[in-house]
Coordinates of C-alpha atoms and ligand atoms in Angstrom, one line a residue:
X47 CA 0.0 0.0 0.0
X48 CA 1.4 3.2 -1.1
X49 CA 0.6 7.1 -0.3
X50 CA 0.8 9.3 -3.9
X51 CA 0.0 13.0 -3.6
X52 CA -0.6 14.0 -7.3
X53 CA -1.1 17.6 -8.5
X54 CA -4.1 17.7 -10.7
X55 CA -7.4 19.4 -10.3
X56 CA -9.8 17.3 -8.8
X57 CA -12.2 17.7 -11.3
X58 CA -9.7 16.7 -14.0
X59 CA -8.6 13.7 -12.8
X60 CA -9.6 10.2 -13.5
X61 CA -10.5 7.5 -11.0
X62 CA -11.8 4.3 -10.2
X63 CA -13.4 5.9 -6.9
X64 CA -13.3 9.4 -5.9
X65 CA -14.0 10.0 -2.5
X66 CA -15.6 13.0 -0.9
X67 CA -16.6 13.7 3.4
X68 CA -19.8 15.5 4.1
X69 CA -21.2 17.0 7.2
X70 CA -24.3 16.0 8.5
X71 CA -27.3 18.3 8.2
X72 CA -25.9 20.2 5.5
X73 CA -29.1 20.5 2.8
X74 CA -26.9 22.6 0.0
X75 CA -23.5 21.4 -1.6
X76 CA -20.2 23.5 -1.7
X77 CA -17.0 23.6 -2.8
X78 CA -16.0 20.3 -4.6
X79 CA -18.7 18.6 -3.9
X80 CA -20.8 21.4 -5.4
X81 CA -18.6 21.2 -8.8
X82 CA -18.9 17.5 -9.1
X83 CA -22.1 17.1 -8.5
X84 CA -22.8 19.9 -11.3
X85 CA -20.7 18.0 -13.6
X86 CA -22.6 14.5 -12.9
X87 CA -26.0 16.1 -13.3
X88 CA -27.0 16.6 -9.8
X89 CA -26.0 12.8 -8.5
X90 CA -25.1 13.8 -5.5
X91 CA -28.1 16.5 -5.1
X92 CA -30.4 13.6 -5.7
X93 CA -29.3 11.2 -3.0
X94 CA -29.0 13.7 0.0
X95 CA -32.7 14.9 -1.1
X96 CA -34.1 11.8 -1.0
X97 CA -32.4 10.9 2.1
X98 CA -29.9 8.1 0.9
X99 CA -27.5 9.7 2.9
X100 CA -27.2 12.1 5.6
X101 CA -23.5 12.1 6.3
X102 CA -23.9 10.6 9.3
X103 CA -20.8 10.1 11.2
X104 CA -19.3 7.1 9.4
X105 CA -22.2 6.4 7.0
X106 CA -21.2 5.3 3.3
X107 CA -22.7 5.7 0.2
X108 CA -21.3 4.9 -3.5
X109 CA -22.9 6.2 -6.5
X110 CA -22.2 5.0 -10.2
X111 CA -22.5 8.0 -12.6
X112 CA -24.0 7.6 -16.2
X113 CA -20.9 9.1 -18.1
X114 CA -18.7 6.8 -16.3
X115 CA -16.1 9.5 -17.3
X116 CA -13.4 10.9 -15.4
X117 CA -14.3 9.4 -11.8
X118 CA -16.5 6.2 -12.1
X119 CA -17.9 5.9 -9.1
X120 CA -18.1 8.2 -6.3
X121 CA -18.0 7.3 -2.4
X122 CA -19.7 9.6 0.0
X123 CA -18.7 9.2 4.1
X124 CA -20.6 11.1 6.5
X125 CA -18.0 13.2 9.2
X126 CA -21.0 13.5 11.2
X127 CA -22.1 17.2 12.5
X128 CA -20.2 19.6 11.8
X129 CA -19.5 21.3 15.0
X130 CA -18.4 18.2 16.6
X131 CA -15.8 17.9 13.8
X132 CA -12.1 17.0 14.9
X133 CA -9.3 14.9 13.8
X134 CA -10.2 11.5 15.3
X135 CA -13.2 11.5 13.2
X136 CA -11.6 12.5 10.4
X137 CA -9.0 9.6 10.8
X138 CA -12.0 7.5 11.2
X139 CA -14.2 8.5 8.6
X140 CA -10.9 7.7 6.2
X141 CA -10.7 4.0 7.7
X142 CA -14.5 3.2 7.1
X143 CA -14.4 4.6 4.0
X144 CA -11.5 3.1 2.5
X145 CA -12.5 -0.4 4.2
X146 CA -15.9 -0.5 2.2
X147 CA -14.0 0.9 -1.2
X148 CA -10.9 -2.5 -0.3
X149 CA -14.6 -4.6 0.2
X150 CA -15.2 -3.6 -3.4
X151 CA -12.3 -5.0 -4.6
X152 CA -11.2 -1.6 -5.9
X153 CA -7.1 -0.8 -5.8
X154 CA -7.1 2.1 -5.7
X155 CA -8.8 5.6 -3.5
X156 CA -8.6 8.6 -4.9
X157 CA -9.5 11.7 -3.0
X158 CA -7.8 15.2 -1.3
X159 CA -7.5 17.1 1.7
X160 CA -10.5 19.3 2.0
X161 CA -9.0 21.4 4.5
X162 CA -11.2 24.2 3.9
X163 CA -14.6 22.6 4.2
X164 CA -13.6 20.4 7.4
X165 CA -12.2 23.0 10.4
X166 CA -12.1 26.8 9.7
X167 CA -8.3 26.7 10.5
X168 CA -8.9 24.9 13.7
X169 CA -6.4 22.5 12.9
X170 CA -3.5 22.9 10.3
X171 CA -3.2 21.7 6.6
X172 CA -0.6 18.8 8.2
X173 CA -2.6 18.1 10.8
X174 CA -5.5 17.3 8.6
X175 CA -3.2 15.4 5.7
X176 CA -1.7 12.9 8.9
X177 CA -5.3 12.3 10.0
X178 CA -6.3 11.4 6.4
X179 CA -3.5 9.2 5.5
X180 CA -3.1 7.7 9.0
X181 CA -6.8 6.8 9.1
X182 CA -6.8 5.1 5.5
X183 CA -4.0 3.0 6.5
X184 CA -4.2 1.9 9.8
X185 CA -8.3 1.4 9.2
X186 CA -6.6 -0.9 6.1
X187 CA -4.2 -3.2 8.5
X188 CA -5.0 -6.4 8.6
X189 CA -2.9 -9.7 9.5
X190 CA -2.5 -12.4 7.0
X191 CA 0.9 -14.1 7.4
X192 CA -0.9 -17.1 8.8
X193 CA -3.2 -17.8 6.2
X194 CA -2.5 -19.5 3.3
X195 CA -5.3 -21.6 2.3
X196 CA -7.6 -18.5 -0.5
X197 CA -4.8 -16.0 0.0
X198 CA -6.3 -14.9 -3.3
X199 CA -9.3 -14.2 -1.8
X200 CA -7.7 -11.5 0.6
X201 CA -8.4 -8.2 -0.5
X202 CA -5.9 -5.3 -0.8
X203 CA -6.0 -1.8 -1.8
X204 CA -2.8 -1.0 -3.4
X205 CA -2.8 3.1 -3.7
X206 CA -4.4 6.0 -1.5
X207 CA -4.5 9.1 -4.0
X208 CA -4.6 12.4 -2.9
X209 CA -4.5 15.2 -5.3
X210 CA -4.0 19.1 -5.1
X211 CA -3.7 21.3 -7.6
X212 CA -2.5 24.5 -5.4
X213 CA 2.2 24.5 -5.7
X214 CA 2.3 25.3 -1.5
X215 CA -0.7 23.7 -0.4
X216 CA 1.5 20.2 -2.8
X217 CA 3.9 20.4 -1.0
X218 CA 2.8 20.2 2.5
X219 CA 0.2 17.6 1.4
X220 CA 2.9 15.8 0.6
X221 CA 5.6 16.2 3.4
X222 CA 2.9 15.4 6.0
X223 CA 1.6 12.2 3.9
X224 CA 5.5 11.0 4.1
X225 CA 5.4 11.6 7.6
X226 CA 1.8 9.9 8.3
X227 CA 3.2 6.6 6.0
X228 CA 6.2 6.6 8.2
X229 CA 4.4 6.6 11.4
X230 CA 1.7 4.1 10.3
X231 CA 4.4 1.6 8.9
X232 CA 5.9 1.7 12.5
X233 CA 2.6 1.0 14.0
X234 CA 2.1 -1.9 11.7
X235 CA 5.5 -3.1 12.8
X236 CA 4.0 -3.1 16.3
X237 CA 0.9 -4.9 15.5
X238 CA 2.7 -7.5 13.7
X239 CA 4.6 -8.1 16.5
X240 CA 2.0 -8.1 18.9
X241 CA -0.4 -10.1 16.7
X242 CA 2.6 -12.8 15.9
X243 CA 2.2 -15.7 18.2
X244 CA 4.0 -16.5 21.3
X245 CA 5.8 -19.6 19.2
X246 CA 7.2 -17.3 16.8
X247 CA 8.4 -14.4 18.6
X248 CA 10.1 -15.5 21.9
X249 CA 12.9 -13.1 23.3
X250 CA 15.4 -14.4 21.1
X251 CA 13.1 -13.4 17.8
X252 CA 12.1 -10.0 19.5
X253 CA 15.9 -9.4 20.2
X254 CA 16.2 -10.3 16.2
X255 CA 13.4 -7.8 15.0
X256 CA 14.7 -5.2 17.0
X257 CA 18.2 -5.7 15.2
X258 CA 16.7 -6.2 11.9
X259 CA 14.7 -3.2 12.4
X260 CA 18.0 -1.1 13.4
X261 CA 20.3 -2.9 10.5
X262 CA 18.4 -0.5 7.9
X263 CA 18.4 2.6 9.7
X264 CA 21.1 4.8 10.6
X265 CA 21.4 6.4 13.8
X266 CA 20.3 3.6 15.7
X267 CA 22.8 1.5 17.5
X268 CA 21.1 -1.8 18.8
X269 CA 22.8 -4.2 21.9
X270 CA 21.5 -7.0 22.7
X271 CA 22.3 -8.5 25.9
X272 CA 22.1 -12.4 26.9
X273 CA 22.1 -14.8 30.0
X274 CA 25.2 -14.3 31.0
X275 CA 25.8 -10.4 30.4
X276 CA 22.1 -9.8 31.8
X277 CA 23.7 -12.0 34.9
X278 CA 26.8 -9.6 34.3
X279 CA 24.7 -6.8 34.8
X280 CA 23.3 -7.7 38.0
X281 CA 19.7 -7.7 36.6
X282 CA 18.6 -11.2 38.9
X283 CA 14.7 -9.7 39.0
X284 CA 14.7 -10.3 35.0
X285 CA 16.5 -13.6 35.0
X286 CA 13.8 -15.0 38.0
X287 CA 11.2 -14.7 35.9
X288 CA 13.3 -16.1 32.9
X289 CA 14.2 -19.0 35.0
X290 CA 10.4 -21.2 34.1
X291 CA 11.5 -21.0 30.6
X292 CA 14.1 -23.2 28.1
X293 CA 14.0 -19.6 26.1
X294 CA 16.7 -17.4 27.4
X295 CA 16.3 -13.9 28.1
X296 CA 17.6 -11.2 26.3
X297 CA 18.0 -7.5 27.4
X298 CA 17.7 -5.2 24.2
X299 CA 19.1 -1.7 23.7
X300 CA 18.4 0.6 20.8
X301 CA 20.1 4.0 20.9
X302 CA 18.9 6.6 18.5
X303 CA 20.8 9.7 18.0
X304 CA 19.1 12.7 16.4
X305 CA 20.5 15.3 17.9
X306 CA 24.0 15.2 17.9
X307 CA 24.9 18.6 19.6
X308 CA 23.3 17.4 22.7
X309 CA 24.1 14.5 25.2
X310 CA 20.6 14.5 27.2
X311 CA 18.7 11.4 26.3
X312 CA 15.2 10.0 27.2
X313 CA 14.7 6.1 28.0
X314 CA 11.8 4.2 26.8
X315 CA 11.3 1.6 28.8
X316 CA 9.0 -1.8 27.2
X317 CA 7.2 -4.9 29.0
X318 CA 8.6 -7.6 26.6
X319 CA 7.1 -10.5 27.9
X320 CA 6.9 -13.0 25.0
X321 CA 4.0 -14.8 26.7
X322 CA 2.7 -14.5 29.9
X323 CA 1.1 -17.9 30.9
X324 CA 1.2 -16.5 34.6
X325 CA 4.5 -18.7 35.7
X326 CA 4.0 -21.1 38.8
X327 CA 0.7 -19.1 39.7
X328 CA -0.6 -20.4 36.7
X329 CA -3.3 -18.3 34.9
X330 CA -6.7 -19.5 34.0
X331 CA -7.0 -21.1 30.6
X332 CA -9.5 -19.0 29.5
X333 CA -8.0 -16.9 27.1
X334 CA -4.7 -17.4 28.0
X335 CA -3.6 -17.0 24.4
X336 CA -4.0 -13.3 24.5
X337 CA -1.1 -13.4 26.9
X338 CA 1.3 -13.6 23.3
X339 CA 0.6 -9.6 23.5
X340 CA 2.1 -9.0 27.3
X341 CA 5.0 -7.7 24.9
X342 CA 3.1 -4.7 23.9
X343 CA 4.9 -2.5 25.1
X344 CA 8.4 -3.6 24.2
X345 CA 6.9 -3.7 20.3
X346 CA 5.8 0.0 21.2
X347 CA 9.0 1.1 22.2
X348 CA 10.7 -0.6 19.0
X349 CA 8.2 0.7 16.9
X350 CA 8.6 4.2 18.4
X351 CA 12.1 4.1 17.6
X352 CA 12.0 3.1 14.2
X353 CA 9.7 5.7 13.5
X354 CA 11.6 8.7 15.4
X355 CA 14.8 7.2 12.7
X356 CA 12.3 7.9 10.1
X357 CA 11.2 11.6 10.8
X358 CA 14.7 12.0 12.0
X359 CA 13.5 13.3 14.9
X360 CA 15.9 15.3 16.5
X361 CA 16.0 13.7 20.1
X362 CA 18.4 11.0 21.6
X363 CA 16.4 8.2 22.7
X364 CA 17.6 4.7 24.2
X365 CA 14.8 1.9 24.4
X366 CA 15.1 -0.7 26.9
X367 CA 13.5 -3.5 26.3
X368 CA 13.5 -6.8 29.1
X369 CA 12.4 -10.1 26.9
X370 CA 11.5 -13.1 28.5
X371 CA 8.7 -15.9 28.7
X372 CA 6.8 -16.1 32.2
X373 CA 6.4 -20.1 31.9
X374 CA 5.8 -23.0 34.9
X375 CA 9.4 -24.7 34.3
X376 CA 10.8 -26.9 36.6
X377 CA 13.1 -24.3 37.3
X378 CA 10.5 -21.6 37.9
X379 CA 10.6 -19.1 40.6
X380 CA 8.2 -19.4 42.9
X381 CA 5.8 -17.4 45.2
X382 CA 7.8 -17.2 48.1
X383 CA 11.2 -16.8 46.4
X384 CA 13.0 -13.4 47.5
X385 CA 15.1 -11.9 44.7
X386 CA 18.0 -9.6 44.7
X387 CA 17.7 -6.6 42.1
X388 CA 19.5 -4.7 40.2
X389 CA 18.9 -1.9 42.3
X390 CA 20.3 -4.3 45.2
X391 CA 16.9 -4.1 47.0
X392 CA 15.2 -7.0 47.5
X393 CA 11.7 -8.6 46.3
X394 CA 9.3 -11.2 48.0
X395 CA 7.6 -12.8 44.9
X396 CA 4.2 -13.4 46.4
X397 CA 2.6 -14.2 42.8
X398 CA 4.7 -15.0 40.2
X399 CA 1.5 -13.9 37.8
X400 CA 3.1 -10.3 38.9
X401 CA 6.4 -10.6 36.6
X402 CA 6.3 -7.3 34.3
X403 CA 7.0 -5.3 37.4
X404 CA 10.0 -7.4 38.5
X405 CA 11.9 -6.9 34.6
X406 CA 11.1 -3.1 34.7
X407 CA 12.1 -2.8 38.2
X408 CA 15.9 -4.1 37.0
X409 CA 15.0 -1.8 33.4
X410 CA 14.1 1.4 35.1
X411 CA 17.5 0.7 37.5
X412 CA 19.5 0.6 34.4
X413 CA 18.0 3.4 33.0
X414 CA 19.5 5.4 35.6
X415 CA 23.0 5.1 34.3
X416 CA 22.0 7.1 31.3
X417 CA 21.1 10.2 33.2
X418 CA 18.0 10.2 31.1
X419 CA 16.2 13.8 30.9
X420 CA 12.8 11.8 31.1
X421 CA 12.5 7.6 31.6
X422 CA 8.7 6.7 30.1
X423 CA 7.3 2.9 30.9
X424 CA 4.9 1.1 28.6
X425 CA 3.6 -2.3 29.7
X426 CA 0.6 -4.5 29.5
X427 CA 1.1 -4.4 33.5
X428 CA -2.2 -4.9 35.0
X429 CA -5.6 -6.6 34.6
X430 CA -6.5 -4.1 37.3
X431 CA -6.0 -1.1 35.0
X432 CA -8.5 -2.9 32.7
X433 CA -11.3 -3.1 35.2
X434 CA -10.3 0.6 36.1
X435 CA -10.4 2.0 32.9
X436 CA -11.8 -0.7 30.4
X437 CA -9.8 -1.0 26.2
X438 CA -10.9 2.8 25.8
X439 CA -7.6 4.7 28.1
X440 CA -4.1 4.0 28.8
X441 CA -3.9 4.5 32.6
X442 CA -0.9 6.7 33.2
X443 CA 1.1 7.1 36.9
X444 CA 4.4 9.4 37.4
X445 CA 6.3 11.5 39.7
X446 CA 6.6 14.4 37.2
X447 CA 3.5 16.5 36.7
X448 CA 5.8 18.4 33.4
X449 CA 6.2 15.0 31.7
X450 CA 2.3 13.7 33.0
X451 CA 0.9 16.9 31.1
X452 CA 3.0 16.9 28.1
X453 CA 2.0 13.0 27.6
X454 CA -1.2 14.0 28.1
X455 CA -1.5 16.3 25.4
X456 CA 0.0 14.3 23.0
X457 CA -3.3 11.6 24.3
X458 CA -5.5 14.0 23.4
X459 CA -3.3 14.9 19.7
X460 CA -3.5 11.3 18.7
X461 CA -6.7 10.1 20.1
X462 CA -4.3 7.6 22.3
X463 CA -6.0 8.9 25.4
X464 CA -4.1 8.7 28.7
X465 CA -6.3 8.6 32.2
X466 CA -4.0 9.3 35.6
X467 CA -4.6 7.4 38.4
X468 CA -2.7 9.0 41.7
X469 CA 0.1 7.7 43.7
X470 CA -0.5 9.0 46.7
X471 CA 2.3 7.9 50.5
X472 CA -1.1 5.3 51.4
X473 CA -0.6 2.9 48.0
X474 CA 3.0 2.4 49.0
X475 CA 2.0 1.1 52.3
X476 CA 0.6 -2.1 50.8
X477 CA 3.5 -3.2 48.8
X478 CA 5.9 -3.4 52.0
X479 CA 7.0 -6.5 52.4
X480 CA 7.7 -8.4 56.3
X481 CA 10.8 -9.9 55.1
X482 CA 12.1 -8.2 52.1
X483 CA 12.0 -5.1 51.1
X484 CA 9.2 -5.0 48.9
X485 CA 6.5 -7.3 47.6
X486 CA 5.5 -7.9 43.9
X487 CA 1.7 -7.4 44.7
X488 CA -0.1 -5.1 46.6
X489 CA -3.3 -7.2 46.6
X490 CA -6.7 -7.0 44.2
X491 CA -7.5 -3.2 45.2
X492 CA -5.9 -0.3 43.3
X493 CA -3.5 -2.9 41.6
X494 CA -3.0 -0.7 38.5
X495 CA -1.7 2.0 41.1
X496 CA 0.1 -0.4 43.3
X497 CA 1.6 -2.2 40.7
X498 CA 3.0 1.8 39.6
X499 CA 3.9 2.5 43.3
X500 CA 6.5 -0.8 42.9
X501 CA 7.8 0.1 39.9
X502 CA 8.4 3.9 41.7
X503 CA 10.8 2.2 44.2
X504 CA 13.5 1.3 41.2
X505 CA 12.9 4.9 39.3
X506 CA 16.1 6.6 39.6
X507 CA 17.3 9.9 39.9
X508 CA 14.8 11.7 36.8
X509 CA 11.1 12.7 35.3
X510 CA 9.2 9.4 35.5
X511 CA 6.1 8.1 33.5
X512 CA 4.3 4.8 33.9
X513 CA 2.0 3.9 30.7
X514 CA -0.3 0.9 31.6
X515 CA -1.5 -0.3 28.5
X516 CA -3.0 -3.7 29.4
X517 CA -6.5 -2.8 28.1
X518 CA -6.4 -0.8 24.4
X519 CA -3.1 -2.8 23.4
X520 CA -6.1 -5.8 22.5
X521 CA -8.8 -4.8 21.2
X522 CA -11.6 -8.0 20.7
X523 CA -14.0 -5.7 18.6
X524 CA -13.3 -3.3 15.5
X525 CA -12.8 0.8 16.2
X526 CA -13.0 2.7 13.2
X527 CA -9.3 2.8 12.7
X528 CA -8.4 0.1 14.8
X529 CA -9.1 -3.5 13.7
X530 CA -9.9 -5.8 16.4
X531 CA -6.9 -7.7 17.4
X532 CA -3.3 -5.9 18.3
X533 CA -3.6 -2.3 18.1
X534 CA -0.1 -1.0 18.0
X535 CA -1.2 1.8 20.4
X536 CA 1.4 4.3 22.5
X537 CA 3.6 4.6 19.0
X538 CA 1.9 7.7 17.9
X539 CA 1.3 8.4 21.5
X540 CA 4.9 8.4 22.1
X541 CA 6.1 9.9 18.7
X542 CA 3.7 12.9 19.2
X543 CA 4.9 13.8 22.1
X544 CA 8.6 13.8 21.1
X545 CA 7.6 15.6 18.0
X546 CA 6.1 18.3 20.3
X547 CA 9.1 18.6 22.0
X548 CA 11.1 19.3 19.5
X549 CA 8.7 21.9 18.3
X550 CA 9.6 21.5 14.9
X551 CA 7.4 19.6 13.0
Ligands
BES621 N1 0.2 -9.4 31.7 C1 -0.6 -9.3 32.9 C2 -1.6 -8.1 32.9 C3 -2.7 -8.2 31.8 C4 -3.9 -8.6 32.1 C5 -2.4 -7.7 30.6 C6 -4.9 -8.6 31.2 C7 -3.4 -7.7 29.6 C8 -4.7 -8.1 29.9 C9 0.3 -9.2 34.1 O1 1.5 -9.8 34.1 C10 -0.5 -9.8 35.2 O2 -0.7 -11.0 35.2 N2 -0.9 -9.0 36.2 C11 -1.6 -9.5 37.3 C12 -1.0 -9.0 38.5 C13 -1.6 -9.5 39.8 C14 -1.3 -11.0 39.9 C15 -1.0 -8.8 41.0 C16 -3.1 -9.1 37.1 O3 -3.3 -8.0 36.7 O4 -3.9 -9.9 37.4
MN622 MN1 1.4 -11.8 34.6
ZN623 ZN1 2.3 -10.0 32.2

C-alpha cells in the first residue's frame, strides 16, 4: 500500500473511486462537492434529497455516474455534524471509507485534503493530511501471514490518491503524507509483533526484530544483551522470571541519536514478555492466548524508535527493552522466592503472575545510568487497569506533573488517550514486604496504582512516566481505525509527544 500525492485538479482527474466527506445536516452542496455534482448532473443533489445519505458520522454511500467519465464511481462518508468535527473522526471516517471501497475489490482511493470545508483553520493543513493518511491505513491493516489456504481471496487496496492542484498547499500535502506513512508503517510493525504468536516471537526473535529493524536505519545503535551479560549486569529480578523458561532472556538496547549537539537522552522503557502464561501461579486457561501480546509495550517502544529514525527526529532516545517468557518450568521461581535486584533491593515474589513489574524494576534501574532527561514505561502491567479504565484509556502514573501533562496532550493529539490514576504515600504502604524489602503485589485493590507504586521504588534519579497499556493494546471488537486484534497503540502516542518537544514539526 502506497501514499501518492498528485497535482491535478480534482475535477480533471480520472479515477476508479473518488472519494468525498460531508457533514451532516448540511441541505446545499459546496466547494467540490458542489462542482462535481454539477458535472454529474446533480447525482449527489439527488441522494441527499431523497435521504440516501445524511453524512452521518461514518455512513457510506457509492454512487455509479451515467458518463462513467473521469471518476466512475463516487464514495460519499458522513464526518457527522459539523461542529463536533475534529481529527479523530476524520481519521476514522478515512478508515471506514477506504475499508468499504478495499470490500469492493477496488485498488485504488482517490480523493484530497479538503482542508477548507472540514475545520475553519482549527487545525493545520498537516494536521488534517496525517489524519487522512493515517486513518486510510491503519483502518486498512490487517494480519494475513498465517493464512495460506484463498490467499487470493484477501483483499488489498494498493494506492491511496490524494491530489491538489494549489504548488504550497502540494507540498505540505505531501511532506505530511510522508510523515503519516512513516508513522503508520511503525505502527504496523508493532501490530505484527503483537499479533505474531508466542511460538514465533520468543525473546530471542524480539531481540532479532529489534536488530533487523536497526540494520536498515542509521542512527540507531542496537545491543543485545544475553544470560550471562544480563547475569553480568546484576539484573537477577529479569533472569527469575526467565528462569520457568528453556527460552533465554535477552536484554535489548536501541540507541537513536538525532541530535547530535546534545548529550541529554530519554529512555523508553517496554514490558517484553513474549507470553505470559502467569508462571507457577498459573493463569486460568481462558483466554490465556492473548497473553502472546504482554510484549506490547516492548513492540511500542521498537516501533517508536523506528519511527523517530524515520522523521529524524531530533532527540536522543535509548529503548530498553526486558524479553523473557513467564512459563511454569521446573526451574521456575516461585511465590515465596525473595530476589535480589539490580537496584540491590530486594523482592518477596508473592505471585509470580506479577512478573512485568519485576523486569522493569531491574530496566528502570539501568536506565538510571543514562542520566535520562525523562525515563517513560509502557507495559501490559495490570488486569486491574483494565477493570479501572476498560480497552478505551491508557492509565498513566508518574512522579513528574511536566512529563504527565505533556503526555497527556499528546493523548488528546493522537486520540491515544491517557487517564492518571494517583500515587498518593497510602498505596506504597501495601507493597511493603515483612521480610524483604518489597513485595510484587499489593493485593486485588488499586493494583493498577500499586503495581505503579512498585515500579516507583526502582525509578532513579529523573522525570518518571508509567503507561499501563494492558486494556487498548487488544482490542476484541473493530474501532474505526483500529481493527480488532493488536492495536499497536502508545507509537503515535509516544512519537507525538517527542515531535512536540522538538517543536519542529
Ligand atoms: N500481563 C498481565 C496483565 C494483563 C492482564 C495484561 C490482562 C493484559 C490483559 C500481568 O502480568 C499480570 O498477570 N498481572 C496480574 C497482577 C496480579 C497478579 C497482581 C493481574 O493484573 O492480574
Ligand atoms: Mn502476569
Ligand atoms: Zn504480564
Amino acid at each position: 500500500m502506497e501514499v501518492v500525492v498528485e497535482s491535478g485538479k480534482i475535477l480533471d482527474i480520472e479515477a476508479e473511486i473518488l472519494l468525498l466527506t460531508f457533514f451532516e445536516g448540511e441541505e446545499t452542496l459546496s466547494g467540490t462537492a458542489k462542482l462535481i455534482d454539477q458535472r454529474y448532473e446533480g447525482l449527489l443533489t439527488r441522494i441527499i434529497q431523497e435521504k440516501d445519505f445524511e453524512g452521518r458520522l461514518y455512513q457510506i454511500s457509492v454512487v455509479y455516474n451515467r458518463m462513467q467519465e473521469p471518476v466512475k464511481r463516487i464514495a460519499m462518508v458522513g464526518l457527522g455534524k459539523k461542529a463536533d468535527f475534529d481529527l479523530e473522526k476524520l481519521r476514522g471516517a478515512f478508515a471506514k471509507a477506504a475499508q468499504y471501497v478495499r470490500s469492493l475489490n477496488i485498488k485504488t482511493l482517490t480523493s484530497f485534503v479538503n482542508s477548507s470545508e472540514w475545520s475553519d483553520s482549527r487545525f493545520t493543513l498537516s494536521e488534517l493530511t496525517e489524519a487522512v493518511v493515517e486513518g486510510t491505513l491503519l483502518g486498512l491493516y490487517q494480519f494475513t501471514l498465517f493464512k495460506t489456504v484463498d490467499r487470493e481471496k484477501i483483499k488489498d487496496m494498493d494506492r491511496l490518491l490524494l491530489v491538489e492542484d494549489d504548488p504550497d498547499r502540494y507540498h505540505i500535502v505531501r511532506e505530511s503524507s510522508r510523515k503519516a506513512e512513516a508513522i503508520a508503517r511503525a505502527v504496523y510493525f508493532a501490530r505484527d509483533l503483537v499479533s505474531a504468536p508466542g511460538n514465533e516471537i520468543k525473546p530471542r526473535n524480539l531481540a532479532e526484530k529489534a536488530l533487523e529493524m536497526a540494520s536498515s536505519r542509521e542512527k540507531i545503535e542496537p545491543i543485545v544483551f544475553d544470560e550471562k551479560q544480563i547475569r553480568k549486569l546484576g539484573m537477577h529480578a529479569l533472569l527469575a522470571v526467565a528462569q520457568g523458561s528453556h527460552e533465554p532472556a535477552r536484554f535489548i538496547v536501541l540507541k537513536y541519536k538525532g541530535d547530535k549537539d546534545r548529550e541529554e537522552i530519554i529512555a523508553l522503557v517496554g514490558k517484553g514478555i513474549t507470553f505470559d502464561s502467569g508462571g507457577i501461579s498459573l493463569k486460568p486457561s481462558e483466554n490465556m492466548g492473548e497473553m502472546k501480546s504482554d510484549m506490547a509495550g516492548a513492540a511500542t517502544v521498537i516501533a517508536t524508535i523506528m519511527a523517530a529514525a524515520d522523521l529524524k527526529l531530533p532527540v536522543n532516545l535509548v529503548g530498553l527493552i526486558p524479553a523473557t517468557e513467564n512459563l511454569p518450568g521446573g526451574c521456575a521461581y516461585r511465590p515465596g522466592d525473595i530476589l535480589n535486584s539490580l537496584s540491590g533491593q530486594t523482592i518477596e515474589v508473592i505471585t509470580t503472575d506479577a512478573e512485568g513489574r519485576l523486569i522493569l524494576a531491574d530496566a528502570l534501574t539501568y536506565a538510571g545510568n543514562y542520566s535520562p532527561e525523562a525515563v517513560v514505561d509502557i507495559a501490559t502491567l495490570t488486569g486491574a487497569c483494565v477493570v479501572a479504565l476498560g480497552n478505551v484509556a491508557i492509565g498513566m502514573l508518574g512522579t513528574d506533573s511536566n512529563l504527565k501533562q505533556q503526555i497527556a496532550e499528546a493523548g488528546e493529539r493522537t486520540g491515544e488517550r491517557v487517564w492518571e490514576l494517583p500515587l498518593w504515600d497510602e498505596y506504597f504502604e501495601l507493597i511493603k514486604s515483612d521480610i524483604a524489602d518489597y513485595k510484587n503485589t499489593g493485593g486485588r485493590n488499586g493494583g493498577a496504582i500499586t503495581a505503579a507504586a512498585f515500579l516507583q521504588k526502582f525509578v532513579g534519579n529523573y522525570p518518571w512516566v508509567h503507561l499501563d497499556i494492558a486494556g487498548p493494546s487488544w482490542l476484541d471488537k473493530d474501532r474505526p481505525y483500529v481493527p480488532k486484534g493488536a492495536s499497536g497503540i502508545g507509537v503515535r502516542l509516544l512519537i507525538s509527544w517527542l515531535r512536540g518537544l522538538t517543536k519542529k514539526d
